[in-house]
Tab-separated table of C-alpha atoms in Angstrom:
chain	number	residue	atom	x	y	z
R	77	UNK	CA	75.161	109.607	-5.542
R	78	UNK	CA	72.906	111.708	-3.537
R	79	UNK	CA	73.324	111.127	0.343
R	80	UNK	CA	70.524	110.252	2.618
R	81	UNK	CA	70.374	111.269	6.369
R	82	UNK	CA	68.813	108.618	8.139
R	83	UNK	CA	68.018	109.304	12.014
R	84	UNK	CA	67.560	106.545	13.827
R	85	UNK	CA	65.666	106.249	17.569
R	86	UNK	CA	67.744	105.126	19.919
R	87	UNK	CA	66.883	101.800	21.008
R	88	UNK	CA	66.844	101.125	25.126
R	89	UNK	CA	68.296	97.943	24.172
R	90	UNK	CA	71.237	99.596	22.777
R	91	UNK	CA	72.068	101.308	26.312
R	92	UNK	CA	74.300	98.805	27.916
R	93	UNK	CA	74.726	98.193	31.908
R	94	UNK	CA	78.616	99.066	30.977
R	95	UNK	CA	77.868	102.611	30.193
R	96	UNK	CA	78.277	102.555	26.812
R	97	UNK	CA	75.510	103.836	24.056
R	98	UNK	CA	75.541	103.094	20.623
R	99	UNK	CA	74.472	106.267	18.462
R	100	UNK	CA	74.962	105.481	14.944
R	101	UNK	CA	74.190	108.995	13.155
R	102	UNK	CA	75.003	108.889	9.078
R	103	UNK	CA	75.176	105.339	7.460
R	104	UNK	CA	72.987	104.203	4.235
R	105	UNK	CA	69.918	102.522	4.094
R	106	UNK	CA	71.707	99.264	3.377
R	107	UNK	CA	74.163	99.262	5.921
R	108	UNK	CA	70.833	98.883	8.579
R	109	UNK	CA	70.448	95.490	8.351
R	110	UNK	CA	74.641	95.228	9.542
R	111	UNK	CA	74.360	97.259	12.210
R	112	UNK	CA	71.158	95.233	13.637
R	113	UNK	CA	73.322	92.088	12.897
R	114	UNK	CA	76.572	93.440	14.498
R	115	UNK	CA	74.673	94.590	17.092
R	116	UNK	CA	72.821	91.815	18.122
R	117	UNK	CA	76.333	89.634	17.975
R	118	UNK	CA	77.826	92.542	20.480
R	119	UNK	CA	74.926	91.779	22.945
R	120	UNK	CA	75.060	88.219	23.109
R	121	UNK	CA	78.636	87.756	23.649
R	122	UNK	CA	79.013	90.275	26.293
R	123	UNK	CA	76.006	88.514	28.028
R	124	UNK	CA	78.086	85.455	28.175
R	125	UNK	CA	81.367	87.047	29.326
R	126	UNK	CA	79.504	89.126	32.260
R	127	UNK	CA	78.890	87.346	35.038
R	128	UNK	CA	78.808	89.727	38.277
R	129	UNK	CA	78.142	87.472	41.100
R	130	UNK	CA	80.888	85.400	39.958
R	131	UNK	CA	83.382	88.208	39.379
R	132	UNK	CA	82.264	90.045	42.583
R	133	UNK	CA	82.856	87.002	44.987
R	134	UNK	CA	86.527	85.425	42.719
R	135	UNK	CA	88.278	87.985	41.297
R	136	UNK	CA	87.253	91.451	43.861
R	137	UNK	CA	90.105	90.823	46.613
R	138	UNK	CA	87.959	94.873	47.966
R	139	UNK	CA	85.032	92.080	49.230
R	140	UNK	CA	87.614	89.531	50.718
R	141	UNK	CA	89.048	92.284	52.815
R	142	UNK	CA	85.853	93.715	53.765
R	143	UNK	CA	85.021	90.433	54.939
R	144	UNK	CA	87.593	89.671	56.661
R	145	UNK	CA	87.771	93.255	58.599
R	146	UNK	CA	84.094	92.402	59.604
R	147	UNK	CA	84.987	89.229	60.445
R	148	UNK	CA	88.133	91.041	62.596
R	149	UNK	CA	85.967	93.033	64.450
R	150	UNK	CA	86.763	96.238	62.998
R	151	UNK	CA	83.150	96.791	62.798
R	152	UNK	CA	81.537	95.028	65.541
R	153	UNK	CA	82.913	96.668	68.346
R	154	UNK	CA	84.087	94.202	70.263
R	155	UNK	CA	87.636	94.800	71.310
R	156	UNK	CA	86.903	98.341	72.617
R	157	UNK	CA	83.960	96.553	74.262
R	158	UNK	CA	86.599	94.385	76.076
R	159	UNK	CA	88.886	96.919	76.692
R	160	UNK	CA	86.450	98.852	78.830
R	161	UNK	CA	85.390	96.391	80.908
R	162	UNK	CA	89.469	95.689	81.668
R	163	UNK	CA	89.558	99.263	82.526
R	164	UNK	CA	86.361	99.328	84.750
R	165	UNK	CA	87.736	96.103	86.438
R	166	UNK	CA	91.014	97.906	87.610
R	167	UNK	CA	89.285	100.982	88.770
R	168	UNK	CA	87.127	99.360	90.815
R	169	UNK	CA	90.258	97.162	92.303
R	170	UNK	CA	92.560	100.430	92.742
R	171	UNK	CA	89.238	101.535	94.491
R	172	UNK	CA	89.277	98.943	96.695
R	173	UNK	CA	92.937	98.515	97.870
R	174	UNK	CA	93.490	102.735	98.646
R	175	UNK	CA	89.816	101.828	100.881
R	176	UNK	CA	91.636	99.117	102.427
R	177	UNK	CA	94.918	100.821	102.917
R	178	UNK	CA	93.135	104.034	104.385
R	179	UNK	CA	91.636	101.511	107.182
R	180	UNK	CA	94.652	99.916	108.129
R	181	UNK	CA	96.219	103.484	108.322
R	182	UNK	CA	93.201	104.703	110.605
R	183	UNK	CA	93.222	101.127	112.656
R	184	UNK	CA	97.346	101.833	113.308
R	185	UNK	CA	96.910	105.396	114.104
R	186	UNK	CA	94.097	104.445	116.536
R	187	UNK	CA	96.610	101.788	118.290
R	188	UNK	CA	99.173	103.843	118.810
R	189	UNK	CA	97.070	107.087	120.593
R	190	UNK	CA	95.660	104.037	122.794
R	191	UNK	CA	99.731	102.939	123.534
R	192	UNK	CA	100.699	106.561	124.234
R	193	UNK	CA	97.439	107.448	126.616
R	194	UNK	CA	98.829	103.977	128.471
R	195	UNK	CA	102.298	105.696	128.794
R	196	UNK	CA	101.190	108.686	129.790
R	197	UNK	CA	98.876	106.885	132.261
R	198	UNK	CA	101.544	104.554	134.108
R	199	UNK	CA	103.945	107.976	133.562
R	200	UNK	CA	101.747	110.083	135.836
R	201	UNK	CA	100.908	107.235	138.285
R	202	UNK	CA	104.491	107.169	139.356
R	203	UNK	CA	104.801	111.034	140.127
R	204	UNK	CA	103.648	112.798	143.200
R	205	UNK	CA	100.542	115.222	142.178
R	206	UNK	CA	102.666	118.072	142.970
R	207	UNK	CA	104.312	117.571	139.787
R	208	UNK	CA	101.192	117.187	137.202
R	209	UNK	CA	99.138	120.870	137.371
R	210	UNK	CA	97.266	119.708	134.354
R	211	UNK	CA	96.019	116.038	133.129
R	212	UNK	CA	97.488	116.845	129.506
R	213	UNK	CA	100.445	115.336	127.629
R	214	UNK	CA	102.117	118.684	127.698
R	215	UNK	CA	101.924	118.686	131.476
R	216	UNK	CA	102.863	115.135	132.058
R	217	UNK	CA	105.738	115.003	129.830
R	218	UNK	CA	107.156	118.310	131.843
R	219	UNK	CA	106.310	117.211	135.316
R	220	UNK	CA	107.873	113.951	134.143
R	221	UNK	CA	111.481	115.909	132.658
R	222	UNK	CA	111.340	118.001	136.302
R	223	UNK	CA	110.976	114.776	138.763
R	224	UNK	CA	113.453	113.157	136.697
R	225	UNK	CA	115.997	115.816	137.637
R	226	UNK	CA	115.219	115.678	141.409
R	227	UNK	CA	115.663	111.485	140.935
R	228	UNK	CA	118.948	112.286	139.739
R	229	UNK	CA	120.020	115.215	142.405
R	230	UNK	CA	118.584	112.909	144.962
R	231	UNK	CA	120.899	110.026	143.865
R	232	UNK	CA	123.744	112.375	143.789
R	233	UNK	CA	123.157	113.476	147.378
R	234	UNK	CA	122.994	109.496	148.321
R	235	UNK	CA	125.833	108.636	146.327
R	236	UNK	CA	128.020	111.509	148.224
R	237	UNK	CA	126.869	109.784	151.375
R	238	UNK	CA	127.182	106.840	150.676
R	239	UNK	CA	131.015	107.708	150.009
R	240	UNK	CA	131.561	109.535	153.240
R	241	UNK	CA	130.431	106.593	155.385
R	242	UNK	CA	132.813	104.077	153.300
R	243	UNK	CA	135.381	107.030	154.619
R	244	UNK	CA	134.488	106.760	157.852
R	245	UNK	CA	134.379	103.195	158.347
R	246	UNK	CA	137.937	103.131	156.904
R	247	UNK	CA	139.461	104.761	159.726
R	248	UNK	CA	142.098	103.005	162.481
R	249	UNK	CA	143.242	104.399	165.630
R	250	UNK	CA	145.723	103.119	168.312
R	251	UNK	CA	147.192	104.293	171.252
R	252	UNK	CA	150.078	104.759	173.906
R	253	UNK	CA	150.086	106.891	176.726
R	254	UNK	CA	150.519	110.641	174.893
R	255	UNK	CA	150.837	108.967	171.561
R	256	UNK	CA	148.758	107.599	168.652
R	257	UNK	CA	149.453	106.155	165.362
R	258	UNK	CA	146.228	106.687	163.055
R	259	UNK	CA	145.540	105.232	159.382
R	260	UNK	CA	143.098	106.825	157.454
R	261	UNK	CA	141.718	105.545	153.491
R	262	UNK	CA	140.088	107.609	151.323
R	263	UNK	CA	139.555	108.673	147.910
R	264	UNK	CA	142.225	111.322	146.638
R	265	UNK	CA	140.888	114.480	146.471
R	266	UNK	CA	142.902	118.330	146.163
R	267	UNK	CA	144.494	119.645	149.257
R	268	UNK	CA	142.942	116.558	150.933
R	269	UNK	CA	145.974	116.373	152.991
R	270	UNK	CA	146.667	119.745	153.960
R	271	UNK	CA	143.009	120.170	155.445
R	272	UNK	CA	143.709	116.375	157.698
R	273	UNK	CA	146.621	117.963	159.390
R	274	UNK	CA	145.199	121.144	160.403
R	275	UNK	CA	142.031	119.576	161.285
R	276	UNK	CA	144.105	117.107	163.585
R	277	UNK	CA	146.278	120.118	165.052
R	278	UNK	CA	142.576	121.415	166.009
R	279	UNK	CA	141.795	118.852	168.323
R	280	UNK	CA	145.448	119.076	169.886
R	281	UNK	CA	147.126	116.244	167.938
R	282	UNK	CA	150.486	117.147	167.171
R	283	UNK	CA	151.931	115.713	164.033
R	284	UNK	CA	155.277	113.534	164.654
R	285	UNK	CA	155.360	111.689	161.355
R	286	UNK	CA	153.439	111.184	158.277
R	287	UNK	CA	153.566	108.430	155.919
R	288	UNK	CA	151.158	109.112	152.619
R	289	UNK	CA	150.552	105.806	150.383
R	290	UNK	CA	148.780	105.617	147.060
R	291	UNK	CA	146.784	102.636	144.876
R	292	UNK	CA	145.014	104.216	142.012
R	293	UNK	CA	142.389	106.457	143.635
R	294	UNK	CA	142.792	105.660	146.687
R	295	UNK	CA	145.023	107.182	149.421
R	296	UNK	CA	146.498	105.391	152.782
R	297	UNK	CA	147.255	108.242	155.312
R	298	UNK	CA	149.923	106.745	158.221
R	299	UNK	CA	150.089	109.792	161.138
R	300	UNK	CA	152.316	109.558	164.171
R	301	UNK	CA	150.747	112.159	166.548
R	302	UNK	CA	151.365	113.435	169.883
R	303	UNK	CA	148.488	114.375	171.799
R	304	UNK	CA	148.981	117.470	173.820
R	305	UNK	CA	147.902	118.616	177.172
R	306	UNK	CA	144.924	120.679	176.170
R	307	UNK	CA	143.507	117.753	174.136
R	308	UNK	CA	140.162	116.861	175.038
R	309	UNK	CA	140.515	113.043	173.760
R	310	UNK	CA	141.391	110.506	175.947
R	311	UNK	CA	140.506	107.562	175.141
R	312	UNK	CA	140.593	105.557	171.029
R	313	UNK	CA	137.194	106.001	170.486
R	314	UNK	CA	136.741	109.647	171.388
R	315	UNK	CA	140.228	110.110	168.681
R	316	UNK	CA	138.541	107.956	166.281
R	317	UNK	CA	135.525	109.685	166.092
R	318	UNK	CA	136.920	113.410	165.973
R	319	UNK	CA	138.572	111.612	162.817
R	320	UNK	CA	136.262	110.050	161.493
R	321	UNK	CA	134.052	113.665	161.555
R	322	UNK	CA	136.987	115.193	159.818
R	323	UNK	CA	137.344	113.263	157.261
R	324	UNK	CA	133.495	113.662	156.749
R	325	UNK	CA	133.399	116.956	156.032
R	326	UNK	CA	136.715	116.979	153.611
R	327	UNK	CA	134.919	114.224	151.563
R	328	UNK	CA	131.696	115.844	151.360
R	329	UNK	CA	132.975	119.502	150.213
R	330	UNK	CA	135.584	117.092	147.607
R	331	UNK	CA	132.144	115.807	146.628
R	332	UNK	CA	129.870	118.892	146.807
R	333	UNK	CA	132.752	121.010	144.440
R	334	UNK	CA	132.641	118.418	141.891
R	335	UNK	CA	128.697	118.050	141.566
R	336	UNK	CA	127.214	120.210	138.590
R	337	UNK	CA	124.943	123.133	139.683
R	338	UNK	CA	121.379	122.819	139.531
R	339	UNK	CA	120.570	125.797	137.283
């Protein structure tokens, strides 16, 4: 049997949306009216299975994500959106608090050069001029340090005084004919008594007996003296205040030897 090449067109029918072509190249001339058949029975029951909308929107879980990442956000925008207003909100309130802080830092810094021109003020009002060359701090705060220091010598010098005279007051003198009996409290100081008796044998008071009594810092000198011919003093008061100068100047060169220098 002699073979026939048939060549058949291909039909746009026969080009499915699935990608798949049906080419049908050596086949007899009665086998056509099969292939037609077959063909046509192909056709209609993949048109019935298809469906793409329904396939697309049950079975695709790719489109339920999508949807649901729009519906997220993913694509909108909207939490970055949010997120930059968040951060332009605290830069604007971290803006606002350092202003605020700098103005409470210049407002205390402005009090407190207004309190120290006030010291300074009442400072200089209570020093002689002599002691303020210049109206600056520097110049106020040293003539301030230098008056200071004469306060203090000044108080020394009163307090030295002020114990000579409690000496002097503290002195007791009687009398009988070419005798005396003379009590004298003080502070103890070195050599105090050595410099009393020679300063009573210089104004021609003989020492008899001597009777030296001690509470803490304080010293009771008892002197039995015999006053001689060439004594000046006659009478209690004149002895009592020869005394009395004595003592003086022992207390105040105790006093002076004891005070720091002024260098």
């Amino acid at each position: 049997m002699a073979l026939e090449t048939v060549v058949f067109q291909q039909d746009p029918s026969s080009t499915l949306g699935l990608g798949a072509t049906w080419i049908h190249g050596f086949g007899l001339e009665g086998e056509k009216a099969n292939y037609h058949e077959t063909l046509n029975t192909t056709i209609s029951n993949i048109g019935s299975d298809f469906h793409p909308n329904n396939n697309w929107d049950t079975n695709n879980s790719s489109s339920q994500e999508i949807s649901c990442a729009c519906k997220g956000g993913f694509f909108t925008g909207g939490n970055a959106a949010g997120r930059r207003k968040r951060q332009r909100r605290i830069s604007i309130k971290d803006e606002a608090e350092v202003a605020h802080q700098r103005m409470t830092h210049i407002k205390v810094e402005r009090n407190r050069r207004k309190q120290m021109n006030d010291y300074l003020t009442v400072i200089r009002s209570m020093m002689p001029p002599s002691y303020v060359q210049r109206p600056d701090q520097a110049s106020i705060i040293g003539g301030a340090i230098n008056f200071v220091k004469e306060l203090e010598k000044l108080t020394q010098s009163l307090e030295a005084h002020k114990q000579v005279n409690k000496v002097q007051s503290d002195v007791e003198v009687t009398m009988t004919e070419r005798h005396a009996n003379l009590k004298i409290l003080s502070r103890r100081h070195p050599k105090q008594l050595l410099k009393m008796v020679t300063g009573l044998h210089s104004l021609g008071l003989y020492t008899l007996h001597l009777n030296v009594t001690t509470v803490g810092q304080m010293v009771l000198y008892s002197f039995s003296v015999k006053v001689e011919d060439e004594c000046r003093l006659t009478s209690v008061d004149e002895i009592a205040a020869a005394v009395h100068e004595i003592a003086g100047r022992i207390q105040e060169d105790a006093i002076s030897n004891c005070m720091p220098s002024s260098e």
